[in-house]
XYZ file of C-alpha atoms in Angstrom:
257
model
C 128.701 139.698 39.752
C 127.524 137.922 42.900
C 130.129 136.262 45.109
C 130.223 132.474 45.445
C 128.934 132.805 49.022
C 126.008 134.987 47.966
C 125.116 132.659 45.100
C 125.169 129.644 47.438
C 122.895 131.364 49.942
C 120.483 132.445 47.212
C 120.321 128.871 45.876
C 119.677 127.632 49.402
C 116.848 130.121 49.797
C 115.320 129.079 46.514
C 115.533 125.369 47.268
C 114.183 125.807 50.762
C 111.114 127.763 49.726
C 110.300 125.552 46.753
C 111.086 122.072 48.053
C 111.327 122.008 51.853
C 108.168 120.879 53.665
C 107.097 122.563 56.869
C 108.674 121.148 60.010
C 105.297 121.082 61.802
C 106.996 120.970 65.182
C 105.097 121.788 68.321
C 106.773 123.826 70.990
C 106.639 122.614 74.584
C 108.663 125.412 76.044
C 105.892 127.187 77.948
C 105.592 126.736 81.711
C 102.557 124.901 83.072
C 100.996 128.068 84.440
C 100.763 129.591 80.941
C 99.371 126.907 78.639
C 97.518 129.142 76.169
C 99.695 130.706 73.474
C 99.223 134.457 73.367
C 98.996 135.940 69.887
C 99.698 139.597 70.585
C 102.619 141.631 71.815
C 102.020 145.165 73.116
C 105.016 146.820 74.745
C 106.071 150.388 75.467
C 109.230 152.278 74.615
C 111.853 151.584 77.268
C 110.687 148.059 77.998
C 113.138 145.228 77.352
C 112.235 142.447 74.925
C 113.840 138.994 74.956
C 113.411 136.636 72.002
C 114.148 133.005 72.816
C 114.762 130.166 70.343
C 114.829 126.869 72.304
C 115.860 123.365 71.275
C 114.824 121.115 74.152
C 116.167 117.747 75.182
C 113.464 115.113 74.859
C 114.097 113.507 78.244
C 114.234 116.703 80.323
C 110.563 117.592 80.807
C 110.625 117.323 84.596
C 113.855 119.289 84.888
C 112.446 121.936 82.516
C 109.376 122.444 84.697
C 111.605 122.775 87.749
C 113.619 125.401 85.912
C 110.486 127.316 84.958
C 109.172 127.193 88.517
C 112.374 128.645 89.936
C 113.084 131.078 87.092
C 109.576 132.543 86.997
C 109.237 132.772 90.754
C 112.403 134.840 90.836
C 111.691 136.652 87.566
C 108.273 137.802 88.772
C 110.030 139.927 91.387
C 111.623 141.867 88.524
C 108.540 142.084 86.308
C 109.460 139.282 83.882
C 106.488 138.454 81.636
C 105.935 135.757 79.032
C 104.277 137.562 76.122
C 103.684 135.398 73.047
C 104.718 132.151 71.378
C 105.177 131.165 67.747
C 105.632 127.600 66.524
C 108.483 126.785 64.156
C 107.093 126.006 60.721
C 110.310 125.670 58.715
C 114.041 126.006 59.314
C 115.073 127.516 55.984
C 118.766 128.296 56.589
C 120.348 127.145 59.842
C 122.157 124.215 61.415
C 120.144 124.987 64.543
C 116.675 123.421 64.886
C 114.596 125.313 67.457
C 111.089 124.103 68.244
C 109.580 127.560 68.415
C 110.052 131.188 69.341
C 109.022 132.823 72.624
C 108.778 136.512 73.477
C 109.441 137.714 77.033
C 109.505 141.235 78.432
C 110.823 143.252 81.366
C 109.467 146.617 82.528
C 112.807 148.315 81.845
C 116.555 147.745 81.573
C 117.054 148.030 85.333
C 114.616 145.164 85.898
C 116.358 142.927 83.380
C 119.695 143.710 84.988
C 118.217 143.095 88.426
C 117.272 139.526 87.529
C 120.627 138.739 85.954
C 122.386 140.178 89.011
C 120.255 138.366 91.608
C 122.340 136.014 93.786
C 119.957 133.105 93.091
C 120.163 133.495 89.302
C 123.521 131.786 88.509
C 122.365 128.468 90.028
C 119.095 128.621 88.071
C 120.867 129.514 84.834
C 123.304 126.625 85.349
C 120.376 124.223 84.884
C 119.986 125.134 81.213
C 122.536 122.797 79.544
C 120.842 119.783 81.145
C 117.443 120.826 79.769
C 118.118 122.254 76.308
C 120.356 121.132 73.485
C 120.637 124.844 72.858
C 118.867 127.951 74.082
C 119.471 131.155 72.145
C 118.331 134.419 73.726
C 118.385 137.847 72.055
C 117.573 140.868 74.229
C 117.258 144.601 73.539
C 115.570 147.683 74.962
C 112.731 149.014 72.810
C 113.316 152.458 71.322
C 109.636 152.803 70.354
C 106.278 151.255 71.233
C 105.714 147.771 69.805
C 102.242 146.460 68.920
C 102.175 143.094 67.129
C 99.186 140.842 66.477
C 100.029 137.416 65.114
C 97.409 136.150 62.668
C 96.845 132.369 62.270
C 96.116 132.937 58.576
C 99.535 134.478 57.971
C 103.123 133.271 58.266
C 106.134 134.955 59.823
C 109.797 134.868 58.928
C 112.822 135.762 61.009
C 116.267 136.463 59.618
C 119.108 136.562 62.138
C 121.983 138.389 60.433
C 125.623 138.742 61.396
C 126.736 141.949 59.693
C 129.942 142.414 57.761
C 132.028 145.122 59.504
C 133.792 145.848 56.207
C 130.478 146.893 54.632
C 128.398 148.104 57.606
C 125.647 149.775 55.567
C 125.066 147.152 52.881
C 122.538 145.003 54.730
C 120.310 148.021 55.414
C 120.688 149.003 51.770
C 119.501 145.506 50.784
C 116.456 145.630 53.085
C 115.474 149.123 51.975
C 115.917 148.175 48.337
C 113.626 145.145 48.491
C 110.939 146.751 50.656
C 108.660 147.676 47.686
C 108.881 144.085 46.414
C 108.107 142.718 49.888
C 104.996 144.910 50.063
C 103.893 143.892 46.565
C 104.243 140.220 47.558
C 102.026 140.647 50.627
C 104.786 141.111 53.169
C 105.386 143.674 55.926
C 108.467 144.363 58.036
C 106.960 144.270 61.524
C 109.973 144.445 63.861
C 113.751 144.832 63.700
C 115.984 144.249 66.709
C 119.399 145.885 66.400
C 122.613 144.836 68.164
C 120.989 142.552 70.728
C 122.582 141.195 73.844
C 123.112 137.497 73.089
C 123.100 134.500 75.403
C 123.355 130.816 74.596
C 124.142 127.515 76.212
C 125.853 124.712 74.378
C 128.374 125.260 71.616
C 127.436 128.783 70.515
C 130.099 131.463 70.989
C 128.268 134.018 73.118
C 130.858 136.675 72.277
C 129.703 136.714 68.666
C 126.290 138.349 68.628
C 124.287 138.987 65.446
C 123.814 142.560 64.358
C 120.117 142.353 63.543
C 116.944 140.284 63.823
C 114.285 141.070 61.195
C 110.672 139.869 61.347
C 108.351 139.907 58.337
C 104.649 139.013 58.224
C 103.468 137.360 54.987
C 99.981 136.893 53.567
C 101.040 133.677 51.792
C 103.783 131.087 52.104
C 105.239 131.939 48.697
C 105.719 135.635 49.481
C 109.503 135.563 49.544
C 109.606 133.415 46.403
C 107.733 136.240 44.666
C 110.188 138.782 46.065
C 113.108 136.851 44.577
C 111.683 137.270 41.073
C 111.319 141.043 41.403
C 113.484 143.706 39.800
C 114.121 145.246 43.241
C 115.512 141.996 44.581
C 117.751 141.408 41.572
C 119.101 144.951 41.870
C 119.906 144.627 45.579
C 120.754 140.958 46.206
C 124.477 141.684 46.021
C 124.209 143.863 49.131
C 122.847 140.902 51.055
C 126.065 139.052 50.237
C 128.444 141.916 50.928
C 126.568 143.081 54.028
C 126.453 139.819 55.992
C 128.905 137.170 57.122
C 126.263 134.664 58.298
C 122.469 134.366 58.369
C 119.859 132.114 59.915
C 116.408 132.052 58.351
C 113.252 130.690 60.007
C 109.538 130.596 59.214
C 107.013 130.551 62.070
C 103.256 130.361 62.570
C 100.883 130.800 65.482
C 100.470 127.808 67.760
C 97.218 125.820 67.604
C 94.925 126.795 70.458
C-alpha cells in the first residue's frame, strides 16, 4: 500500500500534467554579451557543470547586469563558460518559481574552486540577494563526457530529489523500474547529477542539498502521463515514496530564438 505522502505526490503529478497550463515564462537571466540561447551542451569528463535555477526580482535589471559584468569578468580568468539556456514551461511540483534553467561550466574542479576562493568573489556574491528572489545553484564534476542537444520540438523535465537516508537505494530502484515505460512513452534519461554541491540565496537551507537531479527528454508533453498508466510505473511507484523525502518537478523547453 502506498503511503499518504506518496499518494499525495502522485495525485499532484496527475493533476499537474492534466490540468496545469504552461507557465510560458521568458528567462532574462543571460548577460548582455550572450543574447542568443545556445541549444547544445558538449563537455568532457573532469569538467565541472553548474545548473542554475533563477527567480529574479522585477526591479533589479540594472543591478543584475552589473553583477554579470563583474562576475563574468572575474569568472573568465578561471574558464567560466555559459553553455545553454532552457525556458521554464511548467512548475509541476515546487513552491519555487524559477524563470528558466542555465548551464555553466568550468574547465575542471580546480578552476571552479579558484573562482570561489578569489578575494574579489565574496563582494560579488553578496550582490545576489538584492537581484534575485532566489538563486539555486547545483554543481558537480562530470564523471563522463556529456553531449546534449536540446530540440525545440521536444520538452524536458527535471526532478530534483532529496533522498531518504533510511532507504538509500529505493529511488534508483524506482528510476530503473520505470525506464522501459519511459522509453515506450517517447522519453529518454539524458543526464543525472549525483550529490551536487548546493548554493542558494534567500530562505533555502544551503546545508540540505538534494541527492540527485534527473533530466528526461520527451517527444510529447503527455509522455509522463503515459508512463503513469504503465505496469512498470504501478509496480515501482512505492519506491518513489520510500526513496525520497522531498521532490521538485519542472518542465522546460528551448528558448525562442
